[in-house]
Amino acid sequence: MTEKILILDFGSQYTQLIARRVRELNTYCEIVPYNKAPELTDDIKGVILSGSPFSVTDKNALKLNLDEIVGKKPVLGICYGAQLIADYYGGKVQKSNKREYGKAGLSEIFQNGSFLNDVPSGSQVWMSHADTIMQIPDNFELMAKTESIPVAAFRSKEGAFDQPVFCIQFHPEVTHSLDGKTILGNFVHNIAGCHDEWTPASFVEETVVELRQKIGNEKVLLGLSGGVDSTVAGMLLHRAIGKNLICFFVDNGLLRKNEFEEVLDSYKGMGLNVVGVDSKEKFYTELKGESSPEGKRKIIGRVFIEVFQEEAAKLEGITYLGQGTIYPDVIESVSVHGPSVTIKSHHNVGGLPDKLHLKIVEPLRMLFKDEVRKVGAELDIPKAILGRHPFPGPGLGIRILGDITPEKVAMLQEADAIYINQMKKDGIYDEVWQAGTMLLPVQSVGVMGDERTYEKTVALRAVNSLDGMTAEWSRLPHEFLAKVSSEIINNVKGINRVVYDISTKPPATIEWE
């Protein structure tokens, strides 16, 4: 039985970050909507109440019957969670005159017990709330304040409940709270009593056993993309059921240069049972003349389903469809305002499960992206795959602006290969979260020798990000960019201009379409 921390989500933008920090403490945790709290079983060692964009003073505030939780397990209320607890047990919460946002210091720590152990007075914390706790309930005691707010941390008095309650009006999960990880670690380890048992090795061992029990001797079909998620999912399934896993890797004609052959070789070297499907011409035919981004995406998704169905029909005895769904996909599909457990459609490969009538198996559905990579390393997946930059599902189809032709694909593949390979040679690749080349529907005048040219432009894109939700453009060395520009223009016929994209996300996106 895996011990875990339960996180009740009240809609905070930071809820996933709380979970990531707890996982970094080698402790398993799960996020559920506040109104879908499960029974507090023995494996749940503690409960965290998240922050929220709502106010406890609003008529439509998200409320919870705390008597079903408090006293049964150790509880930590963060920001809204703390305000909810204060309000519920008779304290005073009111709207602040101004939103308290930004850095603050814990000016006094009155109760430096196990919860605030190793947290110094003056410790920097991050505030983000519009309500202030003016008075704590009678059966609670103050632990810390800041220069601007009278209550920064408080706890239940000894004996007030069967299990302790801790409340903080700041966010320990963000890096601006310098001792935030220590505080969370104190709650998880000292208060809830969790052990450092949840590791990549333990995940692999437990998941392989669970997959064997679930699947038995039945067969699983999995579509591989060459990316991290599908590859790690494939290796977990392979370790569990061996040859009963059949994988497809489809060449849609929109992969990077030599990617189809290289990825197939690497998969076979890993022992996977992979069928390579060359469907370039089918995709090119269907995409001919389509220039709108949404139109291209729909065609690529539809044709992929058709190809997958055609290949699946050649096989017998398939009962499961494997997918590389990861935890953020699961969380984002569940709303605190009326949860739906349906995974977003594009993670269902555009509707494949319904059409194939297969049961779904998702080995990674409880992992964050960085955890997937750690599990992949535990499975000895080559670093060349684990360290690959994210690549869009529609591939080069959304990096070629305008209509798609085999000639444009070949041109972009060559230019992109020069860019990415030079990154690897210069030791830049692993420092960048994602990089790619865009072929623009723009022609400009240039000079080649004694002749004037009128050829195409490519834009180089490189960004740094943690999760792709926001991204900052990468400050690549000017010498590197000059070298790449020269190589592309001199070696890729049809391109005479290279530009570098310095847009952040938001307001721009990482891809151009």
mmCIF file with all atom_site columns, N, CA, C and O in Angstrom, residues 29-61:
data_model
loop_
_atom_site.group_PDB
_atom_site.id
_atom_site.type_symbol
_atom_site.label_atom_id
_atom_site.label_alt_id
_atom_site.label_comp_id
_atom_site.label_asym_id
_atom_site.label_entity_id
_atom_site.label_seq_id
_atom_site.pdbx_PDB_ins_code
_atom_site.Cartn_x
_atom_site.Cartn_y
_atom_site.Cartn_z
_atom_site.occupancy
_atom_site.B_iso_or_equiv
_atom_site.pdbx_formal_charge
_atom_site.auth_seq_id
_atom_site.auth_comp_id
_atom_site.auth_asym_id
_atom_site.auth_atom_id
_atom_site.pdbx_PDB_model_num
ATOM 1   N N  . CYS A 1 29 ? 1.450   11.757 -3.968 1.00 0.00 ? 29 CYS A N  1
ATOM 2   C CA . CYS A 1 29 ? 0.280   12.580 -3.639 1.00 0.00 ? 29 CYS A CA 1
ATOM 3   C C  . CYS A 1 29 ? -0.668  12.585 -4.820 1.00 0.00 ? 29 CYS A C  1
ATOM 4   O O  . CYS A 1 29 ? -0.270  12.307 -5.964 1.00 0.00 ? 29 CYS A O  1
ATOM 5   N N  . GLU A 1 30 ? -1.919  12.894 -4.551 1.00 0.00 ? 30 GLU A N  1
ATOM 6   C CA . GLU A 1 30 ? -2.931  12.994 -5.597 1.00 0.00 ? 30 GLU A CA 1
ATOM 7   C C  . GLU A 1 30 ? -3.738  14.265 -5.398 1.00 0.00 ? 30 GLU A C  1
ATOM 8   O O  . GLU A 1 30 ? -4.005  14.679 -4.266 1.00 0.00 ? 30 GLU A O  1
ATOM 9   N N  . ILE A 1 31 ? -4.132  14.871 -6.518 1.00 0.00 ? 31 ILE A N  1
ATOM 10  C CA . ILE A 1 31 ? -4.986  16.060 -6.514 1.00 0.00 ? 31 ILE A CA 1
ATOM 11  C C  . ILE A 1 31 ? -6.409  15.639 -6.866 1.00 0.00 ? 31 ILE A C  1
ATOM 12  O O  . ILE A 1 31 ? -6.613  14.942 -7.862 1.00 0.00 ? 31 ILE A O  1
ATOM 13  N N  . VAL A 1 32 ? -7.379  16.052 -6.063 1.00 0.00 ? 32 VAL A N  1
ATOM 14  C CA . VAL A 1 32 ? -8.787  15.813 -6.399 1.00 0.00 ? 32 VAL A CA 1
ATOM 15  C C  . VAL A 1 32 ? -9.556  17.103 -6.146 1.00 0.00 ? 32 VAL A C  1
ATOM 16  O O  . VAL A 1 32 ? -9.166  17.917 -5.302 1.00 0.00 ? 32 VAL A O  1
ATOM 17  N N  . PRO A 1 33 ? -10.633 17.354 -6.878 1.00 0.00 ? 33 PRO A N  1
ATOM 18  C CA . PRO A 1 33 ? -11.453 18.532 -6.608 1.00 0.00 ? 33 PRO A CA 1
ATOM 19  C C  . PRO A 1 33 ? -11.963 18.503 -5.174 1.00 0.00 ? 33 PRO A C  1
ATOM 20  O O  . PRO A 1 33 ? -12.271 17.435 -4.632 1.00 0.00 ? 33 PRO A O  1
ATOM 21  N N  . TYR A 1 34 ? -12.061 19.675 -4.563 1.00 0.00 ? 34 TYR A N  1
ATOM 22  C CA . TYR A 1 34 ? -12.468 19.759 -3.153 1.00 0.00 ? 34 TYR A CA 1
ATOM 23  C C  . TYR A 1 34 ? -13.810 19.080 -2.893 1.00 0.00 ? 34 TYR A C  1
ATOM 24  O O  . TYR A 1 34 ? -14.062 18.553 -1.804 1.00 0.00 ? 34 TYR A O  1
ATOM 25  N N  . ASN A 1 35 ? -14.695 19.089 -3.923 1.00 0.00 ? 35 ASN A N  1
ATOM 26  C CA . ASN A 1 35 ? -16.038 18.524 -3.743 1.00 0.00 ? 35 ASN A CA 1
ATOM 27  C C  . ASN A 1 35 ? -16.118 17.059 -4.157 1.00 0.00 ? 35 ASN A C  1
ATOM 28  O O  . ASN A 1 35 ? -17.188 16.488 -4.247 1.00 0.00 ? 35 ASN A O  1
ATOM 29  N N  . LYS A 1 36 ? -14.960 16.457 -4.399 1.00 0.00 ? 36 LYS A N  1
ATOM 30  C CA . LYS A 1 36 ? -14.920 15.029 -4.745 1.00 0.00 ? 36 LYS A CA 1
ATOM 31  C C  . LYS A 1 36 ? -13.938 14.294 -3.829 1.00 0.00 ? 36 LYS A C  1
ATOM 32  O O  . LYS A 1 36 ? -13.292 13.330 -4.250 1.00 0.00 ? 36 LYS A O  1
ATOM 33  N N  . ALA A 1 37 ? -13.814 14.767 -2.602 1.00 0.00 ? 37 ALA A N  1
ATOM 34  C CA . ALA A 1 37 ? -12.869 14.160 -1.665 1.00 0.00 ? 37 ALA A CA 1
ATOM 35  C C  . ALA A 1 37 ? -13.248 12.700 -1.407 1.00 0.00 ? 37 ALA A C  1
ATOM 36  O O  . ALA A 1 37 ? -14.405 12.393 -1.100 1.00 0.00 ? 37 ALA A O  1
ATOM 37  N N  . PRO A 1 38 ? -12.294 11.793 -1.529 1.00 0.00 ? 38 PRO A N  1
ATOM 38  C CA . PRO A 1 38 ? -12.586 10.376 -1.299 1.00 0.00 ? 38 PRO A CA 1
ATOM 39  C C  . PRO A 1 38 ? -12.621 10.050 0.191  1.00 0.00 ? 38 PRO A C  1
ATOM 40  O O  . PRO A 1 38 ? -12.311 10.889 1.040  1.00 0.00 ? 38 PRO A O  1
ATOM 41  N N  . GLU A 1 39 ? -12.972 8.835  0.494  1.00 0.00 ? 39 GLU A N  1
ATOM 42  C CA . GLU A 1 39 ? -12.933 8.364  1.882  1.00 0.00 ? 39 GLU A CA 1
ATOM 43  C C  . GLU A 1 39 ? -11.482 8.401  2.375  1.00 0.00 ? 39 GLU A C  1
ATOM 44  O O  . GLU A 1 39 ? -10.549 8.070  1.619  1.00 0.00 ? 39 GLU A O  1
ATOM 45  N N  . LEU A 1 40 ? -11.280 8.822  3.604  1.00 0.00 ? 40 LEU A N  1
ATOM 46  C CA . LEU A 1 40 ? -9.920  8.951  4.149  1.00 0.00 ? 40 LEU A CA 1
ATOM 47  C C  . LEU A 1 40 ? -9.421  7.583  4.606  1.00 0.00 ? 40 LEU A C  1
ATOM 48  O O  . LEU A 1 40 ? -9.487  7.221  5.777  1.00 0.00 ? 40 LEU A O  1
ATOM 49  N N  . THR A 1 41 ? -8.900  6.825  3.659  1.00 0.00 ? 41 THR A N  1
ATOM 50  C CA . THR A 1 41 ? -8.399  5.474  3.929  1.00 0.00 ? 41 THR A CA 1
ATOM 51  C C  . THR A 1 41 ? -7.052  5.529  4.647  1.00 0.00 ? 41 THR A C  1
ATOM 52  O O  . THR A 1 41 ? -6.417  6.589  4.747  1.00 0.00 ? 41 THR A O  1
ATOM 53  N N  . ASP A 1 42 ? -6.580  4.367  5.113  1.00 0.00 ? 42 ASP A N  1
ATOM 54  C CA . ASP A 1 42 ? -5.346  4.307  5.904  1.00 0.00 ? 42 ASP A CA 1
ATOM 55  C C  . ASP A 1 42 ? -4.120  4.772  5.120  1.00 0.00 ? 42 ASP A C  1
ATOM 56  O O  . ASP A 1 42 ? -3.149  5.247  5.725  1.00 0.00 ? 42 ASP A O  1
ATOM 57  N N  . ASP A 1 43 ? -4.143  4.625  3.806  1.00 0.00 ? 43 ASP A N  1
ATOM 58  C CA . ASP A 1 43 ? -2.961  5.009  3.018  1.00 0.00 ? 43 ASP A CA 1
ATOM 59  C C  . ASP A 1 43 ? -2.818  6.525  2.905  1.00 0.00 ? 43 ASP A C  1
ATOM 60  O O  . ASP A 1 43 ? -1.739  7.024  2.572  1.00 0.00 ? 43 ASP A O  1
ATOM 61  N N  . ILE A 1 44 ? -3.876  7.284  3.176  1.00 0.00 ? 44 ILE A N  1
ATOM 62  C CA . ILE A 1 44 ? -3.813  8.750  3.166  1.00 0.00 ? 44 ILE A CA 1
ATOM 63  C C  . ILE A 1 44 ? -3.257  9.203  4.517  1.00 0.00 ? 44 ILE A C  1
ATOM 64  O O  . ILE A 1 44 ? -3.886  9.037  5.554  1.00 0.00 ? 44 ILE A O  1
ATOM 65  N N  . LYS A 1 45 ? -2.068  9.795  4.484  1.00 0.00 ? 45 LYS A N  1
ATOM 66  C CA . LYS A 1 45 ? -1.390  10.172 5.728  1.00 0.00 ? 45 LYS A CA 1
ATOM 67  C C  . LYS A 1 45 ? -1.636  11.628 6.120  1.00 0.00 ? 45 LYS A C  1
ATOM 68  O O  . LYS A 1 45 ? -1.413  12.003 7.271  1.00 0.00 ? 45 LYS A O  1
ATOM 69  N N  . GLY A 1 46 ? -2.037  12.442 5.175  1.00 0.00 ? 46 GLY A N  1
ATOM 70  C CA . GLY A 1 46 ? -2.299  13.844 5.459  1.00 0.00 ? 46 GLY A CA 1
ATOM 71  C C  . GLY A 1 46 ? -3.077  14.476 4.331  1.00 0.00 ? 46 GLY A C  1
ATOM 72  O O  . GLY A 1 46 ? -3.138  13.938 3.222  1.00 0.00 ? 46 GLY A O  1
ATOM 73  N N  . VAL A 1 47 ? -3.702  15.631 4.614  1.00 0.00 ? 47 VAL A N  1
ATOM 74  C CA . VAL A 1 47 ? -4.526  16.337 3.621  1.00 0.00 ? 47 VAL A CA 1
ATOM 75  C C  . VAL A 1 47 ? -4.064  17.787 3.527  1.00 0.00 ? 47 VAL A C  1
ATOM 76  O O  . VAL A 1 47 ? -3.855  18.449 4.549  1.00 0.00 ? 47 VAL A O  1
ATOM 77  N N  . ILE A 1 48 ? -3.900  18.266 2.296  1.00 0.00 ? 48 ILE A N  1
ATOM 78  C CA . ILE A 1 48 ? -3.547  19.669 2.049  1.00 0.00 ? 48 ILE A CA 1
ATOM 79  C C  . ILE A 1 48 ? -4.720  20.342 1.339  1.00 0.00 ? 48 ILE A C  1
ATOM 80  O O  . ILE A 1 48 ? -5.240  19.810 0.348  1.00 0.00 ? 48 ILE A O  1
ATOM 81  N N  . LEU A 1 49 ? -5.153  21.489 1.836  1.00 0.00 ? 49 LEU A N  1
ATOM 82  C CA . LEU A 1 49 ? -6.189  22.291 1.183  1.00 0.00 ? 49 LEU A CA 1
ATOM 83  C C  . LEU A 1 49 ? -5.490  23.391 0.398  1.00 0.00 ? 49 LEU A C  1
ATOM 84  O O  . LEU A 1 49 ? -4.737  24.187 0.961  1.00 0.00 ? 49 LEU A O  1
ATOM 85  N N  . SER A 1 50 ? -5.745  23.468 -0.891 1.00 0.00 ? 50 SER A N  1
ATOM 86  C CA . SER A 1 50 ? -5.026  24.402 -1.768 1.00 0.00 ? 50 SER A CA 1
ATOM 87  C C  . SER A 1 50 ? -5.547  25.830 -1.644 1.00 0.00 ? 50 SER A C  1
ATOM 88  O O  . SER A 1 50 ? -6.555  26.090 -0.983 1.00 0.00 ? 50 SER A O  1
ATOM 89  N N  . GLY A 1 51 ? -4.874  26.715 -2.357 1.00 0.00 ? 51 GLY A N  1
ATOM 90  C CA . GLY A 1 51 ? -5.364  28.076 -2.511 1.00 0.00 ? 51 GLY A CA 1
ATOM 91  C C  . GLY A 1 51 ? -6.507  28.123 -3.507 1.00 0.00 ? 51 GLY A C  1
ATOM 92  O O  . GLY A 1 51 ? -6.969  27.087 -4.001 1.00 0.00 ? 51 GLY A O  1
ATOM 93  N N  . SER A 1 52 ? -6.986  29.336 -3.798 1.00 0.00 ? 52 SER A N  1
ATOM 94  C CA . SER A 1 52 ? -8.125  29.483 -4.700 1.00 0.00 ? 52 SER A CA 1
ATOM 95  C C  . SER A 1 52 ? -8.230  30.929 -5.177 1.00 0.00 ? 52 SER A C  1
ATOM 96  O O  . SER A 1 52 ? -7.830  31.851 -4.456 1.00 0.00 ? 52 SER A O  1
ATOM 97  N N  . PRO A 1 53 ? -8.764  31.148 -6.379 1.00 0.00 ? 53 PRO A N  1
ATOM 98  C CA . PRO A 1 53 ? -9.027  32.519 -6.817 1.00 0.00 ? 53 PRO A CA 1
ATOM 99  C C  . PRO A 1 53 ? -10.259 33.116 -6.137 1.00 0.00 ? 53 PRO A C  1
ATOM 100 O O  . PRO A 1 53 ? -10.545 34.302 -6.275 1.00 0.00 ? 53 PRO A O  1
ATOM 101 N N  . PHE A 1 54 ? -11.011 32.298 -5.392 1.00 0.00 ? 54 PHE A N  1
ATOM 102 C CA . PHE A 1 54 ? -12.234 32.746 -4.735 1.00 0.00 ? 54 PHE A CA 1
ATOM 103 C C  . PHE A 1 54 ? -11.943 33.350 -3.363 1.00 0.00 ? 54 PHE A C  1
ATOM 104 O O  . PHE A 1 54 ? -10.847 33.236 -2.835 1.00 0.00 ? 54 PHE A O  1
ATOM 105 N N  . SER A 1 55 ? -12.934 33.972 -2.799 1.00 0.00 ? 55 SER A N  1
ATOM 106 C CA . SER A 1 55 ? -12.850 34.523 -1.448 1.00 0.00 ? 55 SER A CA 1
ATOM 107 C C  . SER A 1 55 ? -13.831 33.778 -0.548 1.00 0.00 ? 55 SER A C  1
ATOM 108 O O  . SER A 1 55 ? -14.959 33.489 -0.962 1.00 0.00 ? 55 SER A O  1
ATOM 109 N N  . VAL A 1 56 ? -13.418 33.470 0.669  1.00 0.00 ? 56 VAL A N  1
ATOM 110 C CA . VAL A 1 56 ? -14.332 32.780 1.591  1.00 0.00 ? 56 VAL A CA 1
ATOM 111 C C  . VAL A 1 56 ? -15.485 33.685 1.998  1.00 0.00 ? 56 VAL A C  1
ATOM 112 O O  . VAL A 1 56 ? -16.499 33.219 2.537  1.00 0.00 ? 56 VAL A O  1
ATOM 113 N N  . THR A 1 57 ? -15.359 34.992 1.734  1.00 0.00 ? 57 THR A N  1
ATOM 114 C CA . THR A 1 57 ? -16.427 35.925 2.088  1.00 0.00 ? 57 THR A CA 1
ATOM 115 C C  . THR A 1 57 ? -17.483 36.047 0.991  1.00 0.00 ? 57 THR A C  1
ATOM 116 O O  . THR A 1 57 ? -18.510 36.681 1.202  1.00 0.00 ? 57 THR A O  1
ATOM 117 N N  . ASP A 1 58 ? -17.243 35.452 -0.164 1.00 0.00 ? 58 ASP A N  1
ATOM 118 C CA . ASP A 1 58 ? -18.209 35.529 -1.267 1.00 0.00 ? 58 ASP A CA 1
ATOM 119 C C  . ASP A 1 58 ? -19.392 34.592 -1.025 1.00 0.00 ? 58 ASP A C  1
ATOM 120 O O  . ASP A 1 58 ? -19.260 33.558 -0.354 1.00 0.00 ? 58 ASP A O  1
ATOM 121 N N  . LYS A 1 59 ? -20.530 34.947 -1.589 1.00 0.00 ? 59 LYS A N  1
ATOM 122 C CA . LYS A 1 59 ? -21.701 34.089 -1.482 1.00 0.00 ? 59 LYS A CA 1
ATOM 123 C C  . LYS A 1 59 ? -21.470 32.745 -2.163 1.00 0.00 ? 59 LYS A C  1
ATOM 124 O O  . LYS A 1 59 ? -21.979 31.715 -1.714 1.00 0.00 ? 59 LYS A O  1
ATOM 125 N N  . ASN A 1 60 ? -20.733 32.760 -3.281 1.00 0.00 ? 60 ASN A N  1
ATOM 126 C CA . ASN A 1 60 ? -20.491 31.531 -4.038 1.00 0.00 ? 60 ASN A CA 1
ATOM 127 C C  . ASN A 1 60 ? -19.151 30.892 -3.675 1.00 0.00 ? 60 ASN A C  1
ATOM 128 O O  . ASN A 1 60 ? -18.551 30.171 -4.471 1.00 0.00 ? 60 ASN A O  1
ATOM 129 N N  . ALA A 1 61 ? -18.647 31.181 -2.472 1.00 0.00 ? 61 ALA A N  1
ATOM 130 C CA . ALA A 1 61 ? -17.366 30.611 -2.040 1.00 0.00 ? 61 ALA A CA 1
ATOM 131 C C  . ALA A 1 61 ? -17.415 29.079 -2.067 1.00 0.00 ? 61 ALA A C  1
ATOM 132 O O  . ALA A 1 61 ? -18.469 28.471 -1.824 1.00 0.00 ? 61 ALA A O  1
#
